[in-house]
Tab-separated table of C-alpha atoms in Angstrom:
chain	number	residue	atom	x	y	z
G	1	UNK	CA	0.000	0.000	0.000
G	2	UNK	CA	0.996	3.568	-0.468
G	3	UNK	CA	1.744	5.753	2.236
G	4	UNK	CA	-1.855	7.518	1.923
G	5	UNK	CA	-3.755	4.542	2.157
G	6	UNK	CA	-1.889	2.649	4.583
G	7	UNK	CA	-2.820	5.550	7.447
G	8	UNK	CA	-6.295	4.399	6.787
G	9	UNK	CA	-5.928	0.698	5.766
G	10	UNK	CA	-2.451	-0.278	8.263
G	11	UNK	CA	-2.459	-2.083	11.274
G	12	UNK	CA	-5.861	-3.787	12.676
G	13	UNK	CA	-8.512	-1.448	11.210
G	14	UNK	CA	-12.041	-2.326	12.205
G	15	UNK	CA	-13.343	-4.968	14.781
G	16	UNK	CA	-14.481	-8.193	12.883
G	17	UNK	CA	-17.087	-9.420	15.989
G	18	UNK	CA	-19.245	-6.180	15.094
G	19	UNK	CA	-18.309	-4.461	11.787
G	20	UNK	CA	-17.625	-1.151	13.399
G	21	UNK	CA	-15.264	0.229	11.066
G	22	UNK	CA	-12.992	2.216	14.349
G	23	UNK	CA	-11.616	-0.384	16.786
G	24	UNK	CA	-13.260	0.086	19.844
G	25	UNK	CA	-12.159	1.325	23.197
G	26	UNK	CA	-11.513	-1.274	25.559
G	27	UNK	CA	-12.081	0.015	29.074
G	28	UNK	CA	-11.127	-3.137	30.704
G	29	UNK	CA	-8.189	-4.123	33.141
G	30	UNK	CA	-8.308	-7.938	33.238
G	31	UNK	CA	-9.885	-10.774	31.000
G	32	UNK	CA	-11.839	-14.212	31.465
G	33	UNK	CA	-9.291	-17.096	31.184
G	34	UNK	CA	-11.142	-20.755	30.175
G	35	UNK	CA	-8.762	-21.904	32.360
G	36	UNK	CA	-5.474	-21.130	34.468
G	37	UNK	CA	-3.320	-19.280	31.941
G	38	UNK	CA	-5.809	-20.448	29.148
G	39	UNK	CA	-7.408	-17.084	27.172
G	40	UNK	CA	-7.752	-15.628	24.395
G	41	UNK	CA	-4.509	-13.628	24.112
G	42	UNK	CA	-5.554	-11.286	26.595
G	43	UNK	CA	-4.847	-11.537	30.613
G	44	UNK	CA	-4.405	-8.213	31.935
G	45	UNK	CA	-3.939	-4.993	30.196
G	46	UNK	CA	-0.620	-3.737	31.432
G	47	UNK	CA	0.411	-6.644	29.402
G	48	UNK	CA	-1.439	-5.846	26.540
G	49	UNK	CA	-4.727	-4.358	26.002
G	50	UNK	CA	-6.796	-4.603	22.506
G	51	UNK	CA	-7.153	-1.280	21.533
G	52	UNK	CA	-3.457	-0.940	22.553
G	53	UNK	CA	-2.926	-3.996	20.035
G	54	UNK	CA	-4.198	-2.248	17.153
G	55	UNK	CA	-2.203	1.172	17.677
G	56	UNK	CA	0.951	-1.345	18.275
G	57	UNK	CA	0.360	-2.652	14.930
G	58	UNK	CA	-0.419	0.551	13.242
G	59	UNK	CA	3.090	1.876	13.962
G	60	UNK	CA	4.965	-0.484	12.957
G	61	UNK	CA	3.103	-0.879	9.592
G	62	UNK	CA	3.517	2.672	9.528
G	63	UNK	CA	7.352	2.409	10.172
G	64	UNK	CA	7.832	-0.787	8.537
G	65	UNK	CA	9.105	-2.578	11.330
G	66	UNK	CA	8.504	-6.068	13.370
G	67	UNK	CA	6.604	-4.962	16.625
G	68	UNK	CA	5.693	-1.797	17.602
G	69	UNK	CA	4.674	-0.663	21.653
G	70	UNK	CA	2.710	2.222	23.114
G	71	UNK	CA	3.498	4.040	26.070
G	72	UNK	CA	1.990	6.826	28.486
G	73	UNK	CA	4.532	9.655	26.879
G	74	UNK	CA	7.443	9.889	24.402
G	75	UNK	CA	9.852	10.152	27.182
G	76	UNK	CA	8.572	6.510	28.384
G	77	UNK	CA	9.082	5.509	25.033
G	78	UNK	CA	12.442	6.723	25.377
G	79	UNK	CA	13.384	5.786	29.216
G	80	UNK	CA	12.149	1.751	28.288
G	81	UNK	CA	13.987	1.483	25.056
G	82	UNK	CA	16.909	3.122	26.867
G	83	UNK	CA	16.498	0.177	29.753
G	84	UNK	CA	17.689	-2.032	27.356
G	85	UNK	CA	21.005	-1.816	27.822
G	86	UNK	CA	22.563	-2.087	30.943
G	87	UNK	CA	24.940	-0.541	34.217
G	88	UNK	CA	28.386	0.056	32.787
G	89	UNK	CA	27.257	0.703	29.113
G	90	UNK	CA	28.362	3.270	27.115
G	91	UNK	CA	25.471	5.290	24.986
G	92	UNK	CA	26.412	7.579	22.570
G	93	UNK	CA	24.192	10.758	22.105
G	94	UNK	CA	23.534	13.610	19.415
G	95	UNK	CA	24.852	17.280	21.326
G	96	UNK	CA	21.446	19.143	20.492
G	97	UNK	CA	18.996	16.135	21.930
G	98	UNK	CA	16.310	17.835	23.503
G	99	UNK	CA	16.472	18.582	26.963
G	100	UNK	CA	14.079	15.892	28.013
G	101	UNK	CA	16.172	13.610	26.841
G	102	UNK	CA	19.838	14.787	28.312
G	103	UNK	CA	17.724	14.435	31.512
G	104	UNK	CA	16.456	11.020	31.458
G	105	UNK	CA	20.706	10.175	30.279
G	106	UNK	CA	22.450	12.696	32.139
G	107	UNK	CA	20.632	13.225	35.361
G	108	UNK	CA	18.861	9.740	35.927
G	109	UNK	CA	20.047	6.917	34.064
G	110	UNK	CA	23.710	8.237	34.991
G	111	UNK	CA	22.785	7.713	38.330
G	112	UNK	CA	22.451	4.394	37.798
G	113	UNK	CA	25.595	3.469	35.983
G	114	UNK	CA	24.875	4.207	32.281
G	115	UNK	CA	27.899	6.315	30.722
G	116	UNK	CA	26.335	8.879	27.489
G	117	UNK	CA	28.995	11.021	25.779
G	118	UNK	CA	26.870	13.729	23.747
G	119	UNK	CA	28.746	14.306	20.283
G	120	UNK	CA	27.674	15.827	16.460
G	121	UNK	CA	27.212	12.811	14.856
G	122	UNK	CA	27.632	14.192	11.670
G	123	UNK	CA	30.967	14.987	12.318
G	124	UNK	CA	32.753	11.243	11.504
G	125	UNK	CA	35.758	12.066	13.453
G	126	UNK	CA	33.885	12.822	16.762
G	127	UNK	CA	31.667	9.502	16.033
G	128	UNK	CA	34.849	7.596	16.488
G	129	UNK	CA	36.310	9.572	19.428
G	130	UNK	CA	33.290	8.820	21.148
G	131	UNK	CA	33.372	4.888	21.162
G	132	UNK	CA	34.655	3.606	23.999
G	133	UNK	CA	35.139	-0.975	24.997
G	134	UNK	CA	31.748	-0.617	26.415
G	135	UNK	CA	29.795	1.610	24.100
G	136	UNK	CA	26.478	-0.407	23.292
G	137	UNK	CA	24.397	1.952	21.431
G	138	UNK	CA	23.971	5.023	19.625
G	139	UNK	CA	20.700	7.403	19.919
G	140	UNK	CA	19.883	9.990	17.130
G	141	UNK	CA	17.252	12.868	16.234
G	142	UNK	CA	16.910	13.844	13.140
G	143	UNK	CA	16.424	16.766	12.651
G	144	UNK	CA	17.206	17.544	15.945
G	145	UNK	CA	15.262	19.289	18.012
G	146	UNK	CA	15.907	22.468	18.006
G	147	UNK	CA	18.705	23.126	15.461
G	148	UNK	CA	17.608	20.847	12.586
G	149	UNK	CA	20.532	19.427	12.013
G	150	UNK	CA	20.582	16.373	9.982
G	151	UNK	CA	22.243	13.103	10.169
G	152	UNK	CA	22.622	10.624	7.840
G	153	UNK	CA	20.937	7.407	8.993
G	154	UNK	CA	22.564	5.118	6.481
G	155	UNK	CA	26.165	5.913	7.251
G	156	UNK	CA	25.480	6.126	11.197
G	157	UNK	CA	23.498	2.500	10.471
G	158	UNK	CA	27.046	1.875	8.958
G	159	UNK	CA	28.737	2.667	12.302
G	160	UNK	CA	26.465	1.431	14.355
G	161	UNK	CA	26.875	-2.398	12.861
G	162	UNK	CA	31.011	-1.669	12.447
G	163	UNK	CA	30.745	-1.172	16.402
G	164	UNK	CA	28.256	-3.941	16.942
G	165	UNK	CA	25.951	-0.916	18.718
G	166	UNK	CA	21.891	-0.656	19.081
G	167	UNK	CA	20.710	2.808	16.418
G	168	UNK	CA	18.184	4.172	18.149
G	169	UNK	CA	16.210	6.686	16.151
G	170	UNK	CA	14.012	9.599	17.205
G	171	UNK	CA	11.960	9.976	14.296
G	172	UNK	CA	9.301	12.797	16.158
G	173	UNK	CA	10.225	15.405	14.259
G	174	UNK	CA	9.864	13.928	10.109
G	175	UNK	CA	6.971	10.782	11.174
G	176	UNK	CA	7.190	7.736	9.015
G	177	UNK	CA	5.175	9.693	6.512
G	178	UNK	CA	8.343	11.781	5.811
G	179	UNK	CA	11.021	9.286	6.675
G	180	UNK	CA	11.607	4.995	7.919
G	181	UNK	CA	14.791	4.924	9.467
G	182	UNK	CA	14.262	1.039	9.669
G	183	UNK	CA	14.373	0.548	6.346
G	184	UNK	CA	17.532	2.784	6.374
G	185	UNK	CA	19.448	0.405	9.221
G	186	UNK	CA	18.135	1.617	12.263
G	187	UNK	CA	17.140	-1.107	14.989
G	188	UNK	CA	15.082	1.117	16.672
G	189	UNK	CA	12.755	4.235	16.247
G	190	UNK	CA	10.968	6.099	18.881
G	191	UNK	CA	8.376	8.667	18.736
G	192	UNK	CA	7.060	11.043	21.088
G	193	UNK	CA	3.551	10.595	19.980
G	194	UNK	CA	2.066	13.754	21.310
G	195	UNK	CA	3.470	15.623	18.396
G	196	UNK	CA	2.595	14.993	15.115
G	197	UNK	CA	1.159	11.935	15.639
G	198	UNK	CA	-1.390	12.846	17.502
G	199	UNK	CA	-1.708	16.244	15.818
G	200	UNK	CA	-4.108	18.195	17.935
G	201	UNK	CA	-2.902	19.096	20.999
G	202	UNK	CA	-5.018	16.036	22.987
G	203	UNK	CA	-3.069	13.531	23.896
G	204	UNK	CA	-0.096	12.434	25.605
G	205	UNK	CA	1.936	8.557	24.298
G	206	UNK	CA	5.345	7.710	22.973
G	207	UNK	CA	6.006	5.121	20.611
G	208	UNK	CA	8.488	2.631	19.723
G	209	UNK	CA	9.127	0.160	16.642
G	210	UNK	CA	11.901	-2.487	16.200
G	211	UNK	CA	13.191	-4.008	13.479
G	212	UNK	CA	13.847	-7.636	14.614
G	213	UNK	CA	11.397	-9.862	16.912
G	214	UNK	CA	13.720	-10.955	19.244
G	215	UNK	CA	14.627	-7.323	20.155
G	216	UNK	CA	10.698	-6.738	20.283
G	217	UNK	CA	10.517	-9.607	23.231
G	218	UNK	CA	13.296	-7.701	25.136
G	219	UNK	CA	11.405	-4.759	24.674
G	220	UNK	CA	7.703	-6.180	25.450
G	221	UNK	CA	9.098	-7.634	28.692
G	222	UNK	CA	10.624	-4.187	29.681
G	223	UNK	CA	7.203	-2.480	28.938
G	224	UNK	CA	5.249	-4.599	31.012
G	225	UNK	CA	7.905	-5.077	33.717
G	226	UNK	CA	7.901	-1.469	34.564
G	227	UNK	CA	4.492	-0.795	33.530
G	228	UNK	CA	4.547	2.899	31.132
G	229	UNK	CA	1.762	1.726	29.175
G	230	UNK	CA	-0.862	3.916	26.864
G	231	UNK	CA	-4.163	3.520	28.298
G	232	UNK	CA	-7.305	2.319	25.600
G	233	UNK	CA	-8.788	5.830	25.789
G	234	UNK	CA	-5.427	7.502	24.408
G	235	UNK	CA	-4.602	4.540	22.311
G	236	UNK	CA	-8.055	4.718	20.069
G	237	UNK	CA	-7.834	9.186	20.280
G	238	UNK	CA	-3.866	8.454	18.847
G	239	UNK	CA	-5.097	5.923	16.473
G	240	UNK	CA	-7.839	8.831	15.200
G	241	UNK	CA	-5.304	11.465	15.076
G	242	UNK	CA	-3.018	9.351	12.682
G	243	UNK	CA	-5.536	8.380	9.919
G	244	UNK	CA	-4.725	12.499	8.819
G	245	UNK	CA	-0.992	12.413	9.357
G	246	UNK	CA	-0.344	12.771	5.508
G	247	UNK	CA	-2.817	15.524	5.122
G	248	UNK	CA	-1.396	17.505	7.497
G	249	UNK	CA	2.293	17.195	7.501
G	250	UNK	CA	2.205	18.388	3.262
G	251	UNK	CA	0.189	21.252	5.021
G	252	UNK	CA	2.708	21.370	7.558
G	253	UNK	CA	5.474	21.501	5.424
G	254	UNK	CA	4.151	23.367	2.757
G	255	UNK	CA	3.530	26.554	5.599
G	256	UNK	CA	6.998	25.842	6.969
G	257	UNK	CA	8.487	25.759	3.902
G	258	UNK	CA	6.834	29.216	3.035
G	259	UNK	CA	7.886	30.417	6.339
G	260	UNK	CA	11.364	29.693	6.442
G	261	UNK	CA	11.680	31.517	3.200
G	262	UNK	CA	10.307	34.437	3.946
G	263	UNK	CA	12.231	34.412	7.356
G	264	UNK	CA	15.684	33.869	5.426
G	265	UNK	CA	14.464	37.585	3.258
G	266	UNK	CA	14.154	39.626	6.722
G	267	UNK	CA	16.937	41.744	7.687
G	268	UNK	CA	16.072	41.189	11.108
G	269	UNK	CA	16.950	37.711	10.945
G	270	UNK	CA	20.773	36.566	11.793
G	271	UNK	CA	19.978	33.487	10.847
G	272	UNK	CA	17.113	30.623	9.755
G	273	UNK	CA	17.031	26.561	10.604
G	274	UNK	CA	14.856	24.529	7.891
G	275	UNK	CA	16.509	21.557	6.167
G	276	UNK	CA	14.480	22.476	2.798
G	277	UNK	CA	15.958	25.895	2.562
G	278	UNK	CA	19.510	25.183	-0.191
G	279	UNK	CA	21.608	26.563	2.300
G	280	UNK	CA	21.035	24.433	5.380
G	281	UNK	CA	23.984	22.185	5.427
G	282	UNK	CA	22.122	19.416	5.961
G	283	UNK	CA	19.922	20.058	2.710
G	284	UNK	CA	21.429	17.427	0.967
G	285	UNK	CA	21.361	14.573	2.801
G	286	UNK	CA	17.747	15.148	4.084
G	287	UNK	CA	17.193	15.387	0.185
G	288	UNK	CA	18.331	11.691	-0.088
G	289	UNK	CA	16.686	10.255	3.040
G	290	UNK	CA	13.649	12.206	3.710
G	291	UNK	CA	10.299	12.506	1.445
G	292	UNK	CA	9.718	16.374	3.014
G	293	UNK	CA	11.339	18.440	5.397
G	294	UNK	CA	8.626	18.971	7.993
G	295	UNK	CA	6.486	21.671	9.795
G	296	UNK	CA	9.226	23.214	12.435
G	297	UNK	CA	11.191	26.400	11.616
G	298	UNK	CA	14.114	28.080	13.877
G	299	UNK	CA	15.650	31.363	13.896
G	300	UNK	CA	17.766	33.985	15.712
G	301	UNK	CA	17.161	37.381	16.318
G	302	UNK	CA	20.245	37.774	18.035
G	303	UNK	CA	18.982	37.860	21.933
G	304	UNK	CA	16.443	36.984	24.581
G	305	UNK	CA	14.928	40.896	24.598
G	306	UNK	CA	14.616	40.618	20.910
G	307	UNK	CA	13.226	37.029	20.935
G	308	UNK	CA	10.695	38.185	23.938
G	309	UNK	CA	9.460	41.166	21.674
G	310	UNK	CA	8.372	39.480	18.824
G	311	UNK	CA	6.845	37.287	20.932
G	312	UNK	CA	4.679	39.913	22.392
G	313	UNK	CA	3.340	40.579	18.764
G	314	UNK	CA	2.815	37.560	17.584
G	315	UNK	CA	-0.884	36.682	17.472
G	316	UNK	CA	-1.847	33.530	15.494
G	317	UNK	CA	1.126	31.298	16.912
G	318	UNK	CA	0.481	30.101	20.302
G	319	UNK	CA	3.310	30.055	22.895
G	320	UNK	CA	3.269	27.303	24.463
G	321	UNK	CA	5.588	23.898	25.360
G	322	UNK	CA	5.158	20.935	22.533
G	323	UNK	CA	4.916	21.068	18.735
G	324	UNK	CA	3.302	19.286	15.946
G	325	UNK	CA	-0.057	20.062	16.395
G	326	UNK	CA	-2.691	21.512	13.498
G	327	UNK	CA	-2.574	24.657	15.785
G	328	UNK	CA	0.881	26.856	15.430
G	329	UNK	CA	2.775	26.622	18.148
G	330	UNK	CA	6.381	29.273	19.159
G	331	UNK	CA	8.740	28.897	22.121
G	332	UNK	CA	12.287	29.291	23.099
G	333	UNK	CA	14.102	26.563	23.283
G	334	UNK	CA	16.902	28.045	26.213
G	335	UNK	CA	13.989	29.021	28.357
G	336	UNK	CA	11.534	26.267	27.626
G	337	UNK	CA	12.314	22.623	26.052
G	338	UNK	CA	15.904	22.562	26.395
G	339	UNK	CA	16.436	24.434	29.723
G	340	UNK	CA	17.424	21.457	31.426
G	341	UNK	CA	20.289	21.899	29.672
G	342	UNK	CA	23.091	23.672	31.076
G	343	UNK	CA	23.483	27.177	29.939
G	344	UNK	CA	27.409	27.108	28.980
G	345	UNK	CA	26.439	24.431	27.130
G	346	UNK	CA	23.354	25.509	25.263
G	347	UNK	CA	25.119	28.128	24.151
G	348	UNK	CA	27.782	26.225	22.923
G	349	UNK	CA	25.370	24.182	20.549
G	350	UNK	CA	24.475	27.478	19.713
G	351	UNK	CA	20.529	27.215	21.091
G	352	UNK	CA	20.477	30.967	21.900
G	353	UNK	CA	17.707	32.647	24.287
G	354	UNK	CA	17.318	34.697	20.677
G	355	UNK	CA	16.895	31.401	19.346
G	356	UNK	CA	12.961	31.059	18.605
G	357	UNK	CA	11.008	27.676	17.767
G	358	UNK	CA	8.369	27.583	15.162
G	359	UNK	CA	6.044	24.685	14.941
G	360	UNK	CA	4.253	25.911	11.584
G	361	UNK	CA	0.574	24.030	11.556
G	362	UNK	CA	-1.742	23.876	9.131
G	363	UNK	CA	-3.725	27.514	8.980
G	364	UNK	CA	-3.248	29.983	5.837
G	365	UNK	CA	0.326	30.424	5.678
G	366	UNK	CA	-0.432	33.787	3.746
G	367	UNK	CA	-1.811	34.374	7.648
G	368	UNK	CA	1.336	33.059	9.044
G	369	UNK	CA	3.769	34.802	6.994
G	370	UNK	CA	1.644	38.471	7.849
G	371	UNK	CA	1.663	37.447	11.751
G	372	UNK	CA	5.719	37.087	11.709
G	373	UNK	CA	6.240	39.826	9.149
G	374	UNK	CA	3.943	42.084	11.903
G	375	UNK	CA	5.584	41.036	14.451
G	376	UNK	CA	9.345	41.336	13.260
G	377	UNK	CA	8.379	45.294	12.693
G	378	UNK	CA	8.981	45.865	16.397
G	379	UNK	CA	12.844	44.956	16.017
């Protein structure tokens, strides 16, 4: 199927015992067994859960993976697939991860023995600095959130089997409507599913997909060992969110694209972060591995005064924390998703408090471009 018609078709669509064409919610925390661990595939829904079940299988359709596995938020997505390796490994990082994630590595799973070192994987010379006996994985966004910065997938799945290490892929930013890092080598991807996913600012999941069955076991006995599971209610409003996820990212990325150009043209602009614009350095390689560039937008005004002005003005994009939603949403990054952070070295990475985060959604971007244009006037 082709990626329009797999949104609808993928996965378990439909519930055979009725003909209701949306699988139903099912509100229900245990199960009948015929007998003592005799039933029908279903014993107790921290374990699994049907509704959860047909989400599970959506994704990885959707990602063209093995298994896929639904949790209460992207960062429990993140935190279980991280759980797979163990105290003493060595986890290799992008620098510009967002700040949730640096937490969940550098403030609590360091505490329990894992080592991260946080390099630019793009940079092949750092890559192999970075490996140490016990490195066991590596863990990628791309783009990254907030720069945009692009890694190759291929050449890092390259790496990653050279070193014998787990590529872990945050694929929250592009969806598998824009990009499969599976198919490209990863092992596996991860998705905080409150973004685009979801789309309209209603729910809260993560998501992961693997690419291999036996890593799926590992994985299912991690997510119902420590329990972060998506409950039915979320699972089916995730599931509805999804069937439009190619609608709206070419909406998305059509505004964004729009956006960033007309952002590039303003004098008050130092400088603009969008993988479709020629100039990004990652233009290329997003070229070869992506099938769009996506709905979020940075740029620098130069400072946090300037950055807080224009956000006085603005009136059609919303500031608030998260992205990816039909609504357009603004923050800044130093002060908001990545202030967890340490400020030497966010501004090392170059994430600015002039730096300001656009996540373009799906209104007129004639609007969108007037409500920036309006609001730049003030610098």
């Amino acid at each position: 199927m082709r990626r329009l018609t797999k949104l609808i078709h993928g996965g378990i669509s439909g519930d055979p015992n009725t003909g209701a064409v949306s699988v139903p919610i099912y509100q229900v925390s245990t199960y009948k067994q015929e007998a003592v661990g005799v039933h029908r595939g279903y014993e107790y829904s921290r374990t699994a859960n049907p509704t959860r079940h047909a989400l599970e299988s959506f994704i990885a359709d959707l990602e063209e993976g093995e298994r896929g596995f639904a949790f209460a938020s992207g960062m429990a997505s993140i935190s279980a697939t991280l759980m797979l390796l163990n105290a003493g490994d060595h986890l290799i990082v992008n620098d510009d991860v967002y700040g949730g994630t640096y937490r969940i590595v550098a403030k609590v799973l360091g505490r329990l023995g894992l080592e991260a070192s946080f390099v630019d994987p793009a940079d092949p010379a750092a890559l192999a600095g970075a490996i140490k006996p016990n490195t066991k994985a590596l863990f990628l966004e791309t783009p990254t959130n907030p720069l945009l910065k692009i890694t190759d997938i291929a050449e890092a799945a390259d790496f990653a089997k050279e070193h014998n290490l787990l590529l872990i892929v945050d694929n929250t930013f592009s969806t598998p409507y824009w990009q499969t890092p599976l198919t490209l080598g990863a092992d596996i991807v991860v998705h905080s599913a409150t973004k685009y996913l979801g789309g309209h600012s209603d729910v809260v999941a993560g998501l992961a997909v693997v690419n291999d069955e036996s890593l799926g076991e590992r994985l299912h006995f991690i997510q119902n060992a420590v329990g972060g599971v998506l409950g039915p209610q979320d699972s089916w409003l995730l599931m509805r969110g999804m069937k439009t996820l190619g609608l709206r990212m070419e909406a998305h990325e059509r505004n964004a694209r729009a956006v960033a150009e007309t952002l590039a043209a303003h004098p008050s602009v130092r400088r603009v972060y969008y993988p479709g614009l020629a100039e990004h350095p990652g233009h290329e390689t997003a070229k070869r591995q992506m099938r769009g560039f996506g709905g979020m937008v940075g740029f620098d005004v130069g400072d946090g005064q300037k950055a807080a002005a224009v956000l006085r003005q603005l009136r059609l994009f919303t500031l608030a924390e998260s992205l990816g939603a039909v609504e357009s949403l603004v923050s800044v990054p130093a002060l908001m998703t990545h202030a967890s952070i340490p400020k030497e070295r966010r501004e090392t990475l170059g994430i600015s408090e002039g730096l300001i985060r656009l996540s373009v959604g799906i209104e007129d971007g004639e609007d969108l471009k007037e409500d920036l244009l309006e609001s730049l006037d003030v610098l």
